[in-house]
CSV table of C-alpha atoms and ligand atoms in Angstrom, one decimal:
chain,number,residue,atom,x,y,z
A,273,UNK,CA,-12.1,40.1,8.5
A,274,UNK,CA,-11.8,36.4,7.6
A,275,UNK,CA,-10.0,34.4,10.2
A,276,UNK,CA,-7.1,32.3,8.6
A,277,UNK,CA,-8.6,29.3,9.9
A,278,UNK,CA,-11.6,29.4,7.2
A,279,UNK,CA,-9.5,30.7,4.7
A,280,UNK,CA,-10.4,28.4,1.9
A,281,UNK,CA,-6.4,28.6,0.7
A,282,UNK,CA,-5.0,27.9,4.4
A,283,UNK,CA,-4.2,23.8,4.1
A,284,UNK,CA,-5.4,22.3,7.1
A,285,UNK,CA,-3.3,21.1,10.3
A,286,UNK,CA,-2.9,17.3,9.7
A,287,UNK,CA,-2.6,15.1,13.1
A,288,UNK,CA,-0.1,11.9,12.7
A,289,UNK,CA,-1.1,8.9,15.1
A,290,UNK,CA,1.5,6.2,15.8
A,291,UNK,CA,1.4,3.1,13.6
A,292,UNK,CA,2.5,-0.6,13.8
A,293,UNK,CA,3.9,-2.0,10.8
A,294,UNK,CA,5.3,-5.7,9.0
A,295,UNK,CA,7.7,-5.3,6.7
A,296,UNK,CA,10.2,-8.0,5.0
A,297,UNK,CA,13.7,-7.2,4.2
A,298,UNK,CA,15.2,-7.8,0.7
A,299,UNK,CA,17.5,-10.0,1.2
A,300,UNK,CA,16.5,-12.4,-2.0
A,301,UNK,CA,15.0,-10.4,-3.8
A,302,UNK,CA,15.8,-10.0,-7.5
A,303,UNK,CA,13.5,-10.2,-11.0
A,304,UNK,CA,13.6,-13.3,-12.1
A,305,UNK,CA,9.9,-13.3,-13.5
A,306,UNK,CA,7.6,-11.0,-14.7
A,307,UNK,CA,3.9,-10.4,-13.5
A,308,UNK,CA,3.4,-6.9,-14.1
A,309,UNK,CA,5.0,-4.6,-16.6
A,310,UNK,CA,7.7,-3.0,-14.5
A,311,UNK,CA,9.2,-6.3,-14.2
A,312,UNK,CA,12.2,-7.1,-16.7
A,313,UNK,CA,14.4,-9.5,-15.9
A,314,UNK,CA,16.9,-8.8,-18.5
A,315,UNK,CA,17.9,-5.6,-16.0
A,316,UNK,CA,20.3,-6.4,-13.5
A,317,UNK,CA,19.2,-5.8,-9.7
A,318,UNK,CA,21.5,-4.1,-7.1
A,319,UNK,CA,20.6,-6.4,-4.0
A,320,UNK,CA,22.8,-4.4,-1.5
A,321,UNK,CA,21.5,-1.4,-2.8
A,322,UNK,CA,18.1,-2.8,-2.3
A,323,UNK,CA,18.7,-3.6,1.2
A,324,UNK,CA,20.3,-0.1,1.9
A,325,UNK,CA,16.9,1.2,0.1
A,326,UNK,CA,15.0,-0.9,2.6
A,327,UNK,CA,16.8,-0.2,5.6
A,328,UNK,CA,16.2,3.7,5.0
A,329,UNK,CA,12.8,3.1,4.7
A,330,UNK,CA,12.4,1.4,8.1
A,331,UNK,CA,14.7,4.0,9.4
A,332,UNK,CA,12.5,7.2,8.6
A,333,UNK,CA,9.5,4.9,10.0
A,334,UNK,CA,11.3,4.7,13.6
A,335,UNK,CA,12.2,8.3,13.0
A,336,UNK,CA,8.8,9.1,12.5
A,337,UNK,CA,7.9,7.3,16.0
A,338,UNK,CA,6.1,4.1,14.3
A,339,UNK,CA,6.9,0.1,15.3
A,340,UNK,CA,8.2,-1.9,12.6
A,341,UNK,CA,8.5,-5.6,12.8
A,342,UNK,CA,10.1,-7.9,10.8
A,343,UNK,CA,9.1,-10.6,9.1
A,344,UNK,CA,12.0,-13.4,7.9
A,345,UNK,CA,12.5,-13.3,4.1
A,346,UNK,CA,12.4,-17.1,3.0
A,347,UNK,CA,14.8,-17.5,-0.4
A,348,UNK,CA,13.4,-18.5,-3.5
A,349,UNK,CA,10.1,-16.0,-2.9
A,350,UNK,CA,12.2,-12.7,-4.3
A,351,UNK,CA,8.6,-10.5,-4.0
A,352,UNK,CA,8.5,-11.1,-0.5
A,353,UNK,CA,9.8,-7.4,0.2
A,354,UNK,CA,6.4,-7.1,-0.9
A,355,UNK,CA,5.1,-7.1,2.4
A,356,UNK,CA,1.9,-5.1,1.9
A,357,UNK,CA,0.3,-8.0,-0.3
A,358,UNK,CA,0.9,-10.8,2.2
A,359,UNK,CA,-2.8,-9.9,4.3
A,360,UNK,CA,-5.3,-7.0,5.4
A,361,UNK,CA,-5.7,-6.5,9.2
A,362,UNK,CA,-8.4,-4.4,10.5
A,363,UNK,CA,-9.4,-4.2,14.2
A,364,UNK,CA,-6.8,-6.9,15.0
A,365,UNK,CA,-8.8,-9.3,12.3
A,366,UNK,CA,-5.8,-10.9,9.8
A,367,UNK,CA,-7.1,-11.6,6.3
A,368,UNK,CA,-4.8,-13.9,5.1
A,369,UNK,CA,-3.4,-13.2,1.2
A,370,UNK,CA,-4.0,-15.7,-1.8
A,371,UNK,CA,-1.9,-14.9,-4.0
A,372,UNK,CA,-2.6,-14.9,-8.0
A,373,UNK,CA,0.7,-16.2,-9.4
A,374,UNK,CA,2.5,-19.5,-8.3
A,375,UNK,CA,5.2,-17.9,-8.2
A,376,UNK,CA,4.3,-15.9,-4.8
A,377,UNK,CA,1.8,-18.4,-3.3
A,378,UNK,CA,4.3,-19.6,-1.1
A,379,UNK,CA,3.9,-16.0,1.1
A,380,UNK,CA,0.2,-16.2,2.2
A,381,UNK,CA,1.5,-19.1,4.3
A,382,UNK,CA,4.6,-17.4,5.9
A,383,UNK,CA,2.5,-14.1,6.7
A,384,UNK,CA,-0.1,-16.3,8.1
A,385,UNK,CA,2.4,-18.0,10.7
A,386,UNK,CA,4.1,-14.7,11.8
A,387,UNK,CA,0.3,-13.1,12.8
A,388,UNK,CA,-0.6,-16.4,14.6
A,389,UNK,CA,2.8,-16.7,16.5
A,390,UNK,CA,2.2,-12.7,16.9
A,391,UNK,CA,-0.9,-13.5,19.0
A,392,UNK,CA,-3.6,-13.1,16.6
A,393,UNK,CA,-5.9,-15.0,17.4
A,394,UNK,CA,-8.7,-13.9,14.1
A,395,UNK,CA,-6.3,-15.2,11.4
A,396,UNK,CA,-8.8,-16.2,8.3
A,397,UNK,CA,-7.3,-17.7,5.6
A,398,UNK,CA,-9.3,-16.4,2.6
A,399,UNK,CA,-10.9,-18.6,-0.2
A,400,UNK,CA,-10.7,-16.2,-3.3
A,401,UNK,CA,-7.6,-14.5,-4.7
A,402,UNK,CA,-6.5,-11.5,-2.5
A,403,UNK,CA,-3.2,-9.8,-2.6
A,404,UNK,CA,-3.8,-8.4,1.0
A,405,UNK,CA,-3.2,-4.3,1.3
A,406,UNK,CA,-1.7,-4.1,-2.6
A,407,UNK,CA,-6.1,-4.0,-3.4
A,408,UNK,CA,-7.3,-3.3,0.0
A,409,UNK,CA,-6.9,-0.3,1.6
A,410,UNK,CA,-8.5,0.9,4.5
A,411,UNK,CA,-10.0,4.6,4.6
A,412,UNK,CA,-12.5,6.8,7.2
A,413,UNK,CA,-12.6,7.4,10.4
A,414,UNK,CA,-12.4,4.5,12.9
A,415,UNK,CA,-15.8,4.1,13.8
A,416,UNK,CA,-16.7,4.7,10.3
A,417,UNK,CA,-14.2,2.3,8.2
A,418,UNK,CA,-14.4,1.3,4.7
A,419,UNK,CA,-12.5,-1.1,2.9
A,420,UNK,CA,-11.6,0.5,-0.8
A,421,UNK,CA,-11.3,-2.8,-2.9
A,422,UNK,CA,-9.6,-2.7,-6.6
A,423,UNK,CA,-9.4,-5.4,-8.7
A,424,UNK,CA,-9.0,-6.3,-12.6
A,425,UNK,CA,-5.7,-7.7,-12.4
A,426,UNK,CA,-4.9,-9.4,-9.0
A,427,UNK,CA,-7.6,-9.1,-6.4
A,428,UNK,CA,-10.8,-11.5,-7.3
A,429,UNK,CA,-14.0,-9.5,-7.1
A,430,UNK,CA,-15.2,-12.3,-4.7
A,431,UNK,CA,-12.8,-11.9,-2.2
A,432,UNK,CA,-14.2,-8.4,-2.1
A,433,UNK,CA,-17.5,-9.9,-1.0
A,434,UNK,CA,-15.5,-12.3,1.8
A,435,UNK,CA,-13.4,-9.4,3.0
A,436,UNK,CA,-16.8,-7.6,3.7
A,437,UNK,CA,-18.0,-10.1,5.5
A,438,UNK,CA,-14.3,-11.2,7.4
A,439,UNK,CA,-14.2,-7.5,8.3
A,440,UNK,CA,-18.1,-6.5,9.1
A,441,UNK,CA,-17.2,-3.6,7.7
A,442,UNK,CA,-18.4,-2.0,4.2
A,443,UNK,CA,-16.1,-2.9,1.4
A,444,UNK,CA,-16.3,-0.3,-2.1
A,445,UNK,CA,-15.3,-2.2,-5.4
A,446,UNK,CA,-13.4,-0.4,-7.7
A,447,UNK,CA,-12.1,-1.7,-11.2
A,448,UNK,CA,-8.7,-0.9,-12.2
A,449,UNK,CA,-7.7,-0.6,-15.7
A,450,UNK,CA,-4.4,0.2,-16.8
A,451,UNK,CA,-2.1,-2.8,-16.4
A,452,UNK,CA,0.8,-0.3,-15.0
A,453,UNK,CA,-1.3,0.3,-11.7
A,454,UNK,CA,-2.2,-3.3,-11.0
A,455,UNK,CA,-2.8,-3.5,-7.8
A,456,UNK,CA,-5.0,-0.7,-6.1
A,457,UNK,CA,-1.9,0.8,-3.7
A,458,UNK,CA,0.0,1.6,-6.8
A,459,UNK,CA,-3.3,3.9,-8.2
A,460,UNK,CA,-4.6,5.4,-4.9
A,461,UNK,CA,-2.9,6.1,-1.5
A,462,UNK,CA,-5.5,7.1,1.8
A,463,UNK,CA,-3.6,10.2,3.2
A,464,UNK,CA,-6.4,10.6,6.0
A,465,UNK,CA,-9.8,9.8,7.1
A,466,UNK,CA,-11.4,11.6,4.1
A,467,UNK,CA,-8.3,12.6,2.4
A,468,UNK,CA,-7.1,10.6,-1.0
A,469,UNK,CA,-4.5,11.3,-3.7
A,470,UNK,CA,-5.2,9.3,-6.6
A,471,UNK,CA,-4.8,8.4,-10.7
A,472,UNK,CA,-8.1,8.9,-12.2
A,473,UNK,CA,-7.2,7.3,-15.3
A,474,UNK,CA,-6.0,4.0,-13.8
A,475,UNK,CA,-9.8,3.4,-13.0
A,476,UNK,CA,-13.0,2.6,-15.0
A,477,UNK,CA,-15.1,5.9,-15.1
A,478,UNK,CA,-17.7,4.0,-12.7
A,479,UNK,CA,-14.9,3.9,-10.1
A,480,UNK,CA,-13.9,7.3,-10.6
A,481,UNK,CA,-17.5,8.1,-10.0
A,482,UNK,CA,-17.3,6.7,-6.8
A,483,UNK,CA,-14.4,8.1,-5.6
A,484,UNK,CA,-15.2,11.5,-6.7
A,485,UNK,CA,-18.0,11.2,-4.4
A,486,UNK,CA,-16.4,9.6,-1.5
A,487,UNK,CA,-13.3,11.7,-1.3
A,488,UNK,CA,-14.3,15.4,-2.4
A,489,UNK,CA,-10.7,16.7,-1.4
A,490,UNK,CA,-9.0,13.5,-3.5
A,491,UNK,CA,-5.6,15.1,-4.6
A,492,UNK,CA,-4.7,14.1,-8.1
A,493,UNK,CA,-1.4,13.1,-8.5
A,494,UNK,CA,0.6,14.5,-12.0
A,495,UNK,CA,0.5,11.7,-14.6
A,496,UNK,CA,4.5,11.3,-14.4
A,497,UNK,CA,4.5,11.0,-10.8
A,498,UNK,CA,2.2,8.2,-11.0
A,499,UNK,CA,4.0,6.6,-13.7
A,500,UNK,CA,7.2,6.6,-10.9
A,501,UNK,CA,4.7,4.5,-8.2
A,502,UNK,CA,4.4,8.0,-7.0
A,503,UNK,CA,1.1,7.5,-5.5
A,504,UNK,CA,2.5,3.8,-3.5
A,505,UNK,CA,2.7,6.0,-0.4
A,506,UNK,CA,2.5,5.4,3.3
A,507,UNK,CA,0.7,8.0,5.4
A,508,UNK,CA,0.2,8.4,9.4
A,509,UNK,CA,-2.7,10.9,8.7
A,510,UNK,CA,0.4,14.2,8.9
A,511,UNK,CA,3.9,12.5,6.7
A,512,UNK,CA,3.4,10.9,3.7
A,513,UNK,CA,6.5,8.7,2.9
A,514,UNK,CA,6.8,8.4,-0.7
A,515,UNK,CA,8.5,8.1,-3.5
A,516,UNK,CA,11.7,10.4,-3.8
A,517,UNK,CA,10.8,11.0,-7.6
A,518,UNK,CA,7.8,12.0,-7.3
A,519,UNK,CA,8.4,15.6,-6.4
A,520,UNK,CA,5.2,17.6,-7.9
A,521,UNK,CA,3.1,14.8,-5.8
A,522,UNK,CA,5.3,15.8,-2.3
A,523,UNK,CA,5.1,19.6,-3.6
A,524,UNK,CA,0.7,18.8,-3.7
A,525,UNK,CA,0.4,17.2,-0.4
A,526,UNK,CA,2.4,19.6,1.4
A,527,UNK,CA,0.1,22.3,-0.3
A,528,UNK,CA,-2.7,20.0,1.6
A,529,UNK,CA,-1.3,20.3,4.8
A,530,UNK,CA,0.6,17.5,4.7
A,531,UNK,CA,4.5,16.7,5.3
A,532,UNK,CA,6.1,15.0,2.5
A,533,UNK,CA,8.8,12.3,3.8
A,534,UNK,CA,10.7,11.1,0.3
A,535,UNK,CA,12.7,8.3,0.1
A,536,UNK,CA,14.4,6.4,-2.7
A,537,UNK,CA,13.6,2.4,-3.3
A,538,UNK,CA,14.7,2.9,-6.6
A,539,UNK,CA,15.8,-0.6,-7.0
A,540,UNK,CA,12.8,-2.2,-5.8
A,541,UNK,CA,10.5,-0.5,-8.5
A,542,UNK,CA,12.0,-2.6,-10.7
A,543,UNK,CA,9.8,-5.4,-9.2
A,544,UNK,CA,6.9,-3.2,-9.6
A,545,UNK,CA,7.2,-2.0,-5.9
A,546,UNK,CA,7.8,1.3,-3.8
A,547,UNK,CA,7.3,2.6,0.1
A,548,UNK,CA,3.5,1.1,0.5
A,549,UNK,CA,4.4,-2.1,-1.0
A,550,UNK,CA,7.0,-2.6,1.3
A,551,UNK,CA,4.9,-1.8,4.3
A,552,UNK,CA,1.7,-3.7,5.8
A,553,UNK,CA,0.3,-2.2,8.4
A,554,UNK,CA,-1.1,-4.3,11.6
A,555,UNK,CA,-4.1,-2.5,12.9
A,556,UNK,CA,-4.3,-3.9,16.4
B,181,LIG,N1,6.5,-7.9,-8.1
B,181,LIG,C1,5.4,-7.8,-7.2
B,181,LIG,C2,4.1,-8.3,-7.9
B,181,LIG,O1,3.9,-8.0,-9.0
B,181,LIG,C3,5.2,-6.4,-6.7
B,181,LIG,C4,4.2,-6.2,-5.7
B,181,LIG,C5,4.0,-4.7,-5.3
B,181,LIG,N2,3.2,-4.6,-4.2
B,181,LIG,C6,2.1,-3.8,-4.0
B,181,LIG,N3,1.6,-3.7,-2.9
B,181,LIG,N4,1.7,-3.1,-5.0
B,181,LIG,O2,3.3,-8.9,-7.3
């Protein structure tokens, strides 16, 4: 008889551990310029609603026992919510953000003052364009961490190189290529050590070679669900928070084992944004 356990059908048990995040609320923020194509700033933004939006978010974090600090919005920098692109911490090493438009330059130096006063004492600031976790994700097991790095639109393939060597830890270039999934966290979320869902599509067929390889078990997210920021999701290795309209995605990951955790930020995706975005998380 085969034992459920190595039942190929039977989805795994997933194990959650606790994790520290940053997030910024969205207290200015509004689209008042466009850098990627969700942005229209002809459509009126809800703000209250946005904060509501935000505060849920943080909420089901604190629900799901994880920290959550904050870090002060400053006006006139309405992407700030953004908190994900403001740097890349792994091992307690900060990687400072440089951002590719003016228009959100003024964050790198905000994010870099809250790690230092934090007690960091590795804080790099970086050389070469980086918009922090929006392009670099970190994926395997501790002692075996990888850095998956996208670029095309944001992320410079030469901070790629510097976060390698910042990090001492391998970093995988992948080239994105659809304009709607610009930053790497809005084409690929890390569910676990070896676990990915992903877009195919949204990267050149090198990439896709090498993520194919790397993640055997990658989930692949329904085109529709992607095209909601579907796939800008925040996992602790068991719940995946993500977005509420993305419900074949939540239906796929549960099928994996996982425990789907949907929320609604509908008013920040109008800057481009969902859960992930909103989230950077400090790996002490
Ligand atoms: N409006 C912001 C931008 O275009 C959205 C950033 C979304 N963040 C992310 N981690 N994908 O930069």
């Amino acid at each position: 008889m085969t034992s459920v356990l190595s039942h190929p059908s039977a989805p795994r048990a997933r194990t959650a551990t606790r994790r520290r995040y940053l997030m910024c609320p969205p207290e200015h923020f509004t689209v008042s310029y466009a850098i990627n194509p969700w942005m229209d700033p002809s459509v009126p933004v809800d703000r209250d609603l946005a904060m509501r939006q935000w505060d849920a978010l943080r909420r089901a974090y604190l629900g799901l026992g994880h920290s959550v600090e904050v870090l002060d919005p400053l006006p006139d920098l309405p992407d700030m919510v953004f908190a994900a692109n403001g740097a890349t911490v792994v091992d307690g090493t900060v990687l400072g953000a440089r951002f590719r438009y003016a228009e959100r330059a003024g964050e790198a130096a905000a994010h870099l003052a809250w790690f230092r006063s934090a007690g960091f004492t590795r804080v790099v600031e970086p050389e070469f364009v980086n918009e922090g976790e929006g392009d670099l994700l970190v994926a395997g097991p501790p002692e075996d961490q990888i850095v998956l790095a996208g670029t095309g639109f944001r992320t410079d393939p030469r901070a790629h190189v510097e976060a390698a060597s910042v990090f001492g830890r391998p970093v995988v270039p992948l080239d994105l290529v659809d304009p709607r999934y610009y930053h790497l966290d809005t084409a690929l979320a890390v569910l676990d050590e070896t676990t990915i869902a992903w877009l195919p599509a949204a990267f050149a067929p090198a990439s896709q070679d090498v993520l194919r390889d790397l993640f055997p078990d990658a989930i692949t997210v329904p085109a529709a669900d992607a095209a909601v920021l579907g796939l800008n999701a925040v996992s602790d290795g068991r719940h995946v928070v993500l977005p509420i309209q993305a419900g074949d995605l939540a239906d796929a990951v549960a099928e994996h084992g996982f425990v789907p955790v949907p929320v609604d930020l509908s008013e920040l995706l109008k800057g481009g944004g969902g859960p992930k975005c909103c989230t950077l998380e400090v790996r002490a």
